């Protein structure tokens, strides 16, 4: 009987570990410039509630680099050369919340054609929607962008988010930097996922504890 109960406990612990691993979410990413690296950086925190995606972008660049465009390519490689479709997915609505400091940035939303993404991406990236400070993703007004140390929050609604995860959307981000204090002068940053330390620690501790428990039971 004791052996059966031990097996039940082990199975219960294992199920708990699998549940913890399945529900752990990396909802924060760092963004690093593909050409200028540490000169063009940001953090992005994301939340998906139903069909509403909310994200906050904080410009963590050391100086100068200003964010003038924020776009998402949810389905990589969705450019259709046969009909020159460079608009990607359509059917999104978006808005910007107050920036911090309030009024320091002014972005407009569009899910239409946003132009090629420069800095090595070209036609390989088709942005499905974006917040921009100019006529397209690669343009933009530095005076209306997010300066180093500032943050801005945005929300996007679409039934197309059904079936997508928070992480998938957040990791699809492309950030346009201008006024970069390097020879390049501008750059595009992409996401680097950050794992949740607390979730990883919990999972590791549980596995260690489970292994020790099993060894003790086997010695009896």
PDB file of C-alpha atoms in Angstrom:
ATOM      1  CA  UNK A   1       0.000   0.000   0.000  1.00  0.00           C
ATOM      2  CA  UNK A   2       2.805   2.405   0.889  1.00  0.00           C
ATOM      3  CA  UNK A   3       4.461   1.686  -2.444  1.00  0.00           C
ATOM      4  CA  UNK A   4       1.215   2.401  -4.316  1.00  0.00           C
ATOM      5  CA  UNK A   5       0.755   5.685  -2.435  1.00  0.00           C
ATOM      6  CA  UNK A   6       4.353   6.640  -3.227  1.00  0.00           C
ATOM      7  CA  UNK A   7       3.726   6.041  -6.907  1.00  0.00           C
ATOM      8  CA  UNK A   8       0.576   8.163  -6.758  1.00  0.00           C
ATOM      9  CA  UNK A   9       2.507  10.992  -5.106  1.00  0.00           C
ATOM     10  CA  UNK A  10       5.251  10.767  -7.706  1.00  0.00           C
ATOM     11  CA  UNK A  11       2.702  10.840 -10.546  1.00  0.00           C
ATOM     12  CA  UNK A  12       0.924  13.803  -8.967  1.00  0.00           C
ATOM     13  CA  UNK A  13       4.184  15.723  -8.612  1.00  0.00           C
ATOM     14  CA  UNK A  14       5.119  14.911 -12.187  1.00  0.00           C
ATOM     15  CA  UNK A  15       1.735  16.148 -13.433  1.00  0.00           C
ATOM     16  CA  UNK A  16       2.211  19.361 -11.444  1.00  0.00           C
ATOM     17  CA  UNK A  17       5.637  19.881 -13.009  1.00  0.00           C
ATOM     18  CA  UNK A  18       4.234  19.394 -16.522  1.00  0.00           C
ATOM     19  CA  UNK A  19       1.430  21.836 -15.773  1.00  0.00           C
ATOM     20  CA  UNK A  20       3.909  24.409 -14.481  1.00  0.00           C
ATOM     21  CA  UNK A  21       6.082  24.028 -17.563  1.00  0.00           C
ATOM     22  CA  UNK A  22       3.080  24.307 -19.883  1.00  0.00           C
ATOM     23  CA  UNK A  23       1.745  27.475 -18.266  1.00  0.00           C
ATOM     24  CA  UNK A  24       5.099  29.287 -17.897  1.00  0.00           C
ATOM     25  CA  UNK A  25       5.100  32.296 -20.190  1.00  0.00           C
ATOM     26  CA  UNK A  26       7.885  34.543 -21.414  1.00  0.00           C
ATOM     27  CA  UNK A  27       5.876  37.714 -21.875  1.00  0.00           C
ATOM     28  CA  UNK A  28       8.842  40.095 -21.904  1.00  0.00           C
ATOM     29  CA  UNK A  29      11.371  40.395 -24.709  1.00  0.00           C
ATOM     30  CA  UNK A  30      14.412  42.529 -25.315  1.00  0.00           C
ATOM     31  CA  UNK A  31      14.927  44.186 -28.670  1.00  0.00           C
ATOM     32  CA  UNK A  32      18.447  44.667 -30.051  1.00  0.00           C
ATOM     33  CA  UNK A  33      19.478  46.453 -33.238  1.00  0.00           C
ATOM     34  CA  UNK A  34      20.675  44.070 -35.949  1.00  0.00           C
ATOM     35  CA  UNK A  35      23.450  46.458 -37.059  1.00  0.00           C
ATOM     36  CA  UNK A  36      24.197  48.663 -34.069  1.00  0.00           C
ATOM     37  CA  UNK A  37      23.627  46.232 -31.188  1.00  0.00           C
ATOM     38  CA  UNK A  38      23.718  47.830 -27.739  1.00  0.00           C
ATOM     39  CA  UNK A  39      23.319  51.312 -29.232  1.00  0.00           C
ATOM     40  CA  UNK A  40      19.710  50.456 -30.177  1.00  0.00           C
ATOM     41  CA  UNK A  41      17.815  48.516 -27.500  1.00  0.00           C
ATOM     42  CA  UNK A  42      14.341  48.280 -25.993  1.00  0.00           C
ATOM     43  CA  UNK A  43      12.221  46.040 -23.787  1.00  0.00           C
ATOM     44  CA  UNK A  44       8.692  44.987 -24.651  1.00  0.00           C
ATOM     45  CA  UNK A  45       6.140  43.593 -22.211  1.00  0.00           C
ATOM     46  CA  UNK A  46       3.094  41.899 -23.700  1.00  0.00           C
ATOM     47  CA  UNK A  47      -0.350  40.779 -22.583  1.00  0.00           C
ATOM     48  CA  UNK A  48      -2.947  38.942 -24.665  1.00  0.00           C
ATOM     49  CA  UNK A  49      -6.491  39.036 -23.298  1.00  0.00           C
ATOM     50  CA  UNK A  50      -8.960  37.387 -25.635  1.00  0.00           C
ATOM     51  CA  UNK A  51      -8.574  39.182 -28.966  1.00  0.00           C
ATOM     52  CA  UNK A  52      -6.818  42.202 -27.450  1.00  0.00           C
ATOM     53  CA  UNK A  53      -3.041  42.437 -27.491  1.00  0.00           C
ATOM     54  CA  UNK A  54      -1.524  45.084 -25.184  1.00  0.00           C
ATOM     55  CA  UNK A  55       2.173  45.879 -25.163  1.00  0.00           C
ATOM     56  CA  UNK A  56       4.488  48.473 -23.643  1.00  0.00           C
ATOM     57  CA  UNK A  57       7.722  49.488 -25.340  1.00  0.00           C
ATOM     58  CA  UNK A  58      10.505  51.052 -23.266  1.00  0.00           C
ATOM     59  CA  UNK A  59      13.474  52.562 -25.065  1.00  0.00           C
ATOM     60  CA  UNK A  60      16.549  51.341 -23.168  1.00  0.00           C
ATOM     61  CA  UNK A  61      19.117  52.730 -25.620  1.00  0.00           C
ATOM     62  CA  UNK A  62      21.990  54.475 -23.813  1.00  0.00           C
ATOM     63  CA  UNK A  63      21.605  57.712 -25.776  1.00  0.00           C
ATOM     64  CA  UNK A  64      20.269  59.202 -28.966  1.00  0.00           C
ATOM     65  CA  UNK A  65      18.503  56.216 -30.564  1.00  0.00           C
ATOM     66  CA  UNK A  66      14.815  57.069 -30.917  1.00  0.00           C
ATOM     67  CA  UNK A  67      12.052  54.594 -31.755  1.00  0.00           C
ATOM     68  CA  UNK A  68      10.002  55.851 -34.711  1.00  0.00           C
ATOM     69  CA  UNK A  69       8.251  52.661 -35.825  1.00  0.00           C
ATOM     70  CA  UNK A  70       6.939  49.451 -34.206  1.00  0.00           C
ATOM     71  CA  UNK A  71       5.681  46.661 -36.458  1.00  0.00           C
ATOM     72  CA  UNK A  72       4.731  42.979 -36.286  1.00  0.00           C
ATOM     73  CA  UNK A  73       5.200  40.199 -38.832  1.00  0.00           C
ATOM     74  CA  UNK A  74       2.943  37.483 -37.436  1.00  0.00           C
ATOM     75  CA  UNK A  75       3.282  35.089 -40.378  1.00  0.00           C
ATOM     76  CA  UNK A  76       6.857  35.114 -41.706  1.00  0.00           C
ATOM     77  CA  UNK A  77       7.155  34.730 -45.464  1.00  0.00           C
ATOM     78  CA  UNK A  78       3.573  35.763 -46.278  1.00  0.00           C
ATOM     79  CA  UNK A  79       4.600  38.006 -49.199  1.00  0.00           C
ATOM     80  CA  UNK A  80       2.675  36.972 -52.322  1.00  0.00           C
ATOM     81  CA  UNK A  81       4.751  37.980 -55.363  1.00  0.00           C
ATOM     82  CA  UNK A  82       2.007  36.876 -57.776  1.00  0.00           C
ATOM     83  CA  UNK A  83      -0.305  39.746 -56.846  1.00  0.00           C
ATOM     84  CA  UNK A  84       2.270  42.068 -55.263  1.00  0.00           C
ATOM     85  CA  UNK A  85       0.572  41.673 -51.896  1.00  0.00           C
ATOM     86  CA  UNK A  86       2.863  43.372 -49.399  1.00  0.00           C
ATOM     87  CA  UNK A  87       0.196  44.190 -46.806  1.00  0.00           C
ATOM     88  CA  UNK A  88       0.336  40.864 -44.967  1.00  0.00           C
ATOM     89  CA  UNK A  89      -2.637  40.029 -42.761  1.00  0.00           C
ATOM     90  CA  UNK A  90      -5.420  42.601 -42.538  1.00  0.00           C
ATOM     91  CA  UNK A  91      -8.189  43.143 -40.033  1.00  0.00           C
ATOM     92  CA  UNK A  92      -6.506  44.860 -37.087  1.00  0.00           C
ATOM     93  CA  UNK A  93      -7.452  48.000 -35.170  1.00  0.00           C
ATOM     94  CA  UNK A  94      -5.043  49.714 -32.810  1.00  0.00           C
ATOM     95  CA  UNK A  95      -4.524  52.692 -30.535  1.00  0.00           C
ATOM     96  CA  UNK A  96      -1.775  54.261 -28.450  1.00  0.00           C
ATOM     97  CA  UNK A  97      -2.276  54.943 -24.755  1.00  0.00           C
ATOM     98  CA  UNK A  98      -0.609  57.873 -23.020  1.00  0.00           C
ATOM     99  CA  UNK A  99       3.163  57.800 -23.221  1.00  0.00           C
ATOM    100  CA  UNK A 100       5.513  58.258 -20.282  1.00  0.00           C
ATOM    101  CA  UNK A 101       6.233  61.159 -19.994  1.00  0.00           C
ATOM    102  CA  UNK A 102       2.714  61.936 -21.270  1.00  0.00           C
ATOM    103  CA  UNK A 103       2.621  63.422 -24.752  1.00  0.00           C
ATOM    104  CA  UNK A 104       6.243  62.693 -25.616  1.00  0.00           C
ATOM    105  CA  UNK A 105       5.395  60.393 -28.529  1.00  0.00           C
ATOM    106  CA  UNK A 106       2.659  60.337 -31.142  1.00  0.00           C
ATOM    107  CA  UNK A 107       2.174  57.196 -33.255  1.00  0.00           C
ATOM    108  CA  UNK A 108      -0.509  56.372 -35.812  1.00  0.00           C
ATOM    109  CA  UNK A 109      -1.770  52.850 -36.470  1.00  0.00           C
ATOM    110  CA  UNK A 110      -2.047  51.044 -39.807  1.00  0.00           C
ATOM    111  CA  UNK A 111      -2.373  47.492 -41.071  1.00  0.00           C
ATOM    112  CA  UNK A 112      -1.905  48.495 -44.700  1.00  0.00           C
ATOM    113  CA  UNK A 113       1.254  48.279 -46.801  1.00  0.00           C
ATOM    114  CA  UNK A 114       4.166  49.488 -44.656  1.00  0.00           C
ATOM    115  CA  UNK A 115       7.043  49.172 -47.100  1.00  0.00           C
ATOM    116  CA  UNK A 116      10.096  46.943 -46.982  1.00  0.00           C
ATOM    117  CA  UNK A 117      11.903  46.526 -43.685  1.00  0.00           C
ATOM    118  CA  UNK A 118      15.455  47.744 -44.221  1.00  0.00           C
ATOM    119  CA  UNK A 119      18.735  46.549 -42.687  1.00  0.00           C
ATOM    120  CA  UNK A 120      18.866  43.183 -44.421  1.00  0.00           C
ATOM    121  CA  UNK A 121      15.224  42.131 -44.250  1.00  0.00           C
ATOM    122  CA  UNK A 122      13.849  43.458 -47.560  1.00  0.00           C
ATOM    123  CA  UNK A 123      10.898  41.436 -48.891  1.00  0.00           C
ATOM    124  CA  UNK A 124      11.485  38.623 -46.397  1.00  0.00           C
ATOM    125  CA  UNK A 125       9.501  40.533 -43.758  1.00  0.00           C
ATOM    126  CA  UNK A 126       5.963  41.751 -44.446  1.00  0.00           C
ATOM    127  CA  UNK A 127       4.576  43.703 -41.508  1.00  0.00           C
ATOM    128  CA  UNK A 128       0.944  42.860 -40.763  1.00  0.00           C
ATOM    129  CA  UNK A 129       0.355  46.002 -38.703  1.00  0.00           C
ATOM    130  CA  UNK A 130       2.424  48.771 -37.179  1.00  0.00           C
ATOM    131  CA  UNK A 131       2.510  51.977 -35.178  1.00  0.00           C
ATOM    132  CA  UNK A 132       4.422  54.610 -37.130  1.00  0.00           C
ATOM    133  CA  UNK A 133       5.402  58.276 -36.863  1.00  0.00           C
ATOM    134  CA  UNK A 134       5.609  58.828 -40.624  1.00  0.00           C
ATOM    135  CA  UNK A 135       4.152  57.451 -43.849  1.00  0.00           C
ATOM    136  CA  UNK A 136       5.699  53.980 -43.508  1.00  0.00           C
ATOM    137  CA  UNK A 137       7.752  51.831 -41.156  1.00  0.00           C
ATOM    138  CA  UNK A 138      11.161  52.990 -42.392  1.00  0.00           C
ATOM    139  CA  UNK A 139      10.295  56.669 -42.327  1.00  0.00           C
ATOM    140  CA  UNK A 140       9.222  58.564 -39.276  1.00  0.00           C
ATOM    141  CA  UNK A 141       9.620  61.684 -37.201  1.00  0.00           C
ATOM    142  CA  UNK A 142      12.238  61.527 -34.445  1.00  0.00           C
ATOM    143  CA  UNK A 143      10.411  64.298 -32.579  1.00  0.00           C
ATOM    144  CA  UNK A 144       7.307  62.085 -32.334  1.00  0.00           C
ATOM    145  CA  UNK A 145       9.149  58.909 -31.366  1.00  0.00           C
ATOM    146  CA  UNK A 146      10.049  57.222 -28.088  1.00  0.00           C
ATOM    147  CA  UNK A 147      13.285  58.693 -26.746  1.00  0.00           C
ATOM    148  CA  UNK A 148      15.755  56.799 -24.518  1.00  0.00           C
ATOM    149  CA  UNK A 149      14.268  56.274 -21.059  1.00  0.00           C
ATOM    150  CA  UNK A 150      10.682  56.748 -22.236  1.00  0.00           C
ATOM    151  CA  UNK A 151       7.880  54.215 -22.603  1.00  0.00           C
ATOM    152  CA  UNK A 152       4.642  53.993 -24.556  1.00  0.00           C
ATOM    153  CA  UNK A 153       1.743  51.549 -24.365  1.00  0.00           C
ATOM    154  CA  UNK A 154      -0.312  50.299 -27.314  1.00  0.00           C
ATOM    155  CA  UNK A 155      -3.295  48.004 -27.847  1.00  0.00           C
ATOM    156  CA  UNK A 156      -4.385  46.046 -30.908  1.00  0.00           C
ATOM    157  CA  UNK A 157      -7.660  44.176 -31.443  1.00  0.00           C
ATOM    158  CA  UNK A 158      -8.296  41.437 -33.984  1.00  0.00           C
ATOM    159  CA  UNK A 159     -10.059  38.101 -34.308  1.00  0.00           C
ATOM    160  CA  UNK A 160      -6.882  36.981 -36.104  1.00  0.00           C
ATOM    161  CA  UNK A 161      -5.190  36.643 -32.704  1.00  0.00           C
ATOM    162  CA  UNK A 162      -7.321  33.560 -32.018  1.00  0.00           C
ATOM    163  CA  UNK A 163      -5.036  30.536 -31.845  1.00  0.00           C
ATOM    164  CA  UNK A 164      -1.913  32.665 -31.351  1.00  0.00           C
ATOM    165  CA  UNK A 165      -0.026  32.878 -28.085  1.00  0.00           C
ATOM    166  CA  UNK A 166       1.189  35.962 -26.273  1.00  0.00           C
ATOM    167  CA  UNK A 167       4.793  34.921 -26.897  1.00  0.00           C
ATOM    168  CA  UNK A 168       4.306  34.320 -30.625  1.00  0.00           C
ATOM    169  CA  UNK A 169       2.921  37.806 -31.135  1.00  0.00           C
ATOM    170  CA  UNK A 170       5.473  39.533 -28.912  1.00  0.00           C
ATOM    171  CA  UNK A 171       8.389  37.758 -30.582  1.00  0.00           C
ATOM    172  CA  UNK A 172       7.167  38.916 -34.018  1.00  0.00           C
ATOM    173  CA  UNK A 173       8.072  42.545 -33.281  1.00  0.00           C
ATOM    174  CA  UNK A 174      10.309  44.799 -35.390  1.00  0.00           C
ATOM    175  CA  UNK A 175      11.409  48.156 -33.993  1.00  0.00           C
ATOM    176  CA  UNK A 176      12.720  51.027 -36.111  1.00  0.00           C
ATOM    177  CA  UNK A 177      15.439  53.171 -34.489  1.00  0.00           C
ATOM    178  CA  UNK A 178      16.585  56.525 -35.837  1.00  0.00           C
ATOM    179  CA  UNK A 179      19.061  59.131 -34.637  1.00  0.00           C
ATOM    180  CA  UNK A 180      21.410  56.287 -33.657  1.00  0.00           C
ATOM    181  CA  UNK A 181      24.778  57.746 -32.531  1.00  0.00           C
ATOM    182  CA  UNK A 182      26.820  55.554 -34.882  1.00  0.00           C
ATOM    183  CA  UNK A 183      27.967  55.741 -38.476  1.00  0.00           C
ATOM    184  CA  UNK A 184      24.772  53.910 -39.534  1.00  0.00           C
ATOM    185  CA  UNK A 185      22.436  56.518 -38.053  1.00  0.00           C
ATOM    186  CA  UNK A 186      19.467  54.113 -38.077  1.00  0.00           C
ATOM    187  CA  UNK A 187      18.687  50.465 -37.394  1.00  0.00           C
ATOM    188  CA  UNK A 188      15.973  47.831 -36.987  1.00  0.00           C
ATOM    189  CA  UNK A 189      15.738  45.811 -33.789  1.00  0.00           C
ATOM    190  CA  UNK A 190      14.281  42.336 -33.385  1.00  0.00           C
ATOM    191  CA  UNK A 191      13.160  40.345 -30.356  1.00  0.00           C
ATOM    192  CA  UNK A 192      15.260  38.190 -28.060  1.00  0.00           C
ATOM    193  CA  UNK A 193      12.982  36.240 -25.685  1.00  0.00           C
ATOM    194  CA  UNK A 194      13.644  36.417 -21.934  1.00  0.00           C
ATOM    195  CA  UNK A 195      12.682  33.268 -19.948  1.00  0.00           C
ATOM    196  CA  UNK A 196      10.913  33.747 -16.650  1.00  0.00           C
ATOM    197  CA  UNK A 197      13.535  33.063 -13.903  1.00  0.00           C
ATOM    198  CA  UNK A 198      10.908  32.193 -11.310  1.00  0.00           C
ATOM    199  CA  UNK A 199       9.295  29.567 -13.533  1.00  0.00           C
ATOM    200  CA  UNK A 200      12.622  28.006 -14.465  1.00  0.00           C
ATOM    201  CA  UNK A 201      13.705  27.951 -10.809  1.00  0.00           C
ATOM    202  CA  UNK A 202      10.449  26.339  -9.756  1.00  0.00           C
ATOM    203  CA  UNK A 203      10.711  23.688 -12.452  1.00  0.00           C
ATOM    204  CA  UNK A 204      14.342  22.909 -11.584  1.00  0.00           C
ATOM    205  CA  UNK A 205      13.634  22.679  -7.861  1.00  0.00           C
ATOM    206  CA  UNK A 206      10.686  20.378  -8.460  1.00  0.00           C
ATOM    207  CA  UNK A 207      12.716  18.047 -10.643  1.00  0.00           C
ATOM    208  CA  UNK A 208      15.509  17.856  -8.063  1.00  0.00           C
ATOM    209  CA  UNK A 209      13.047  17.170  -5.277  1.00  0.00           C
ATOM    210  CA  UNK A 210      11.237  14.523  -7.305  1.00  0.00           C
ATOM    211  CA  UNK A 211      14.507  12.754  -8.122  1.00  0.00           C
ATOM    212  CA  UNK A 212      15.518  12.630  -4.458  1.00  0.00           C
ATOM    213  CA  UNK A 213      12.126  11.333  -3.408  1.00  0.00           C
ATOM    214  CA  UNK A 214      12.193   8.526  -5.967  1.00  0.00           C
ATOM    215  CA  UNK A 215      15.701   7.480  -4.899  1.00  0.00           C
ATOM    216  CA  UNK A 216      14.656   7.299  -1.236  1.00  0.00           C
ATOM    217  CA  UNK A 217      11.603   5.194  -2.035  1.00  0.00           C
ATOM    218  CA  UNK A 218      13.640   2.795  -4.153  1.00  0.00           C
ATOM    219  CA  UNK A 219      16.107   2.182  -1.288  1.00  0.00           C
ATOM    220  CA  UNK A 220      13.333   1.037   1.068  1.00  0.00           C
TER     221      UNK A 220
END
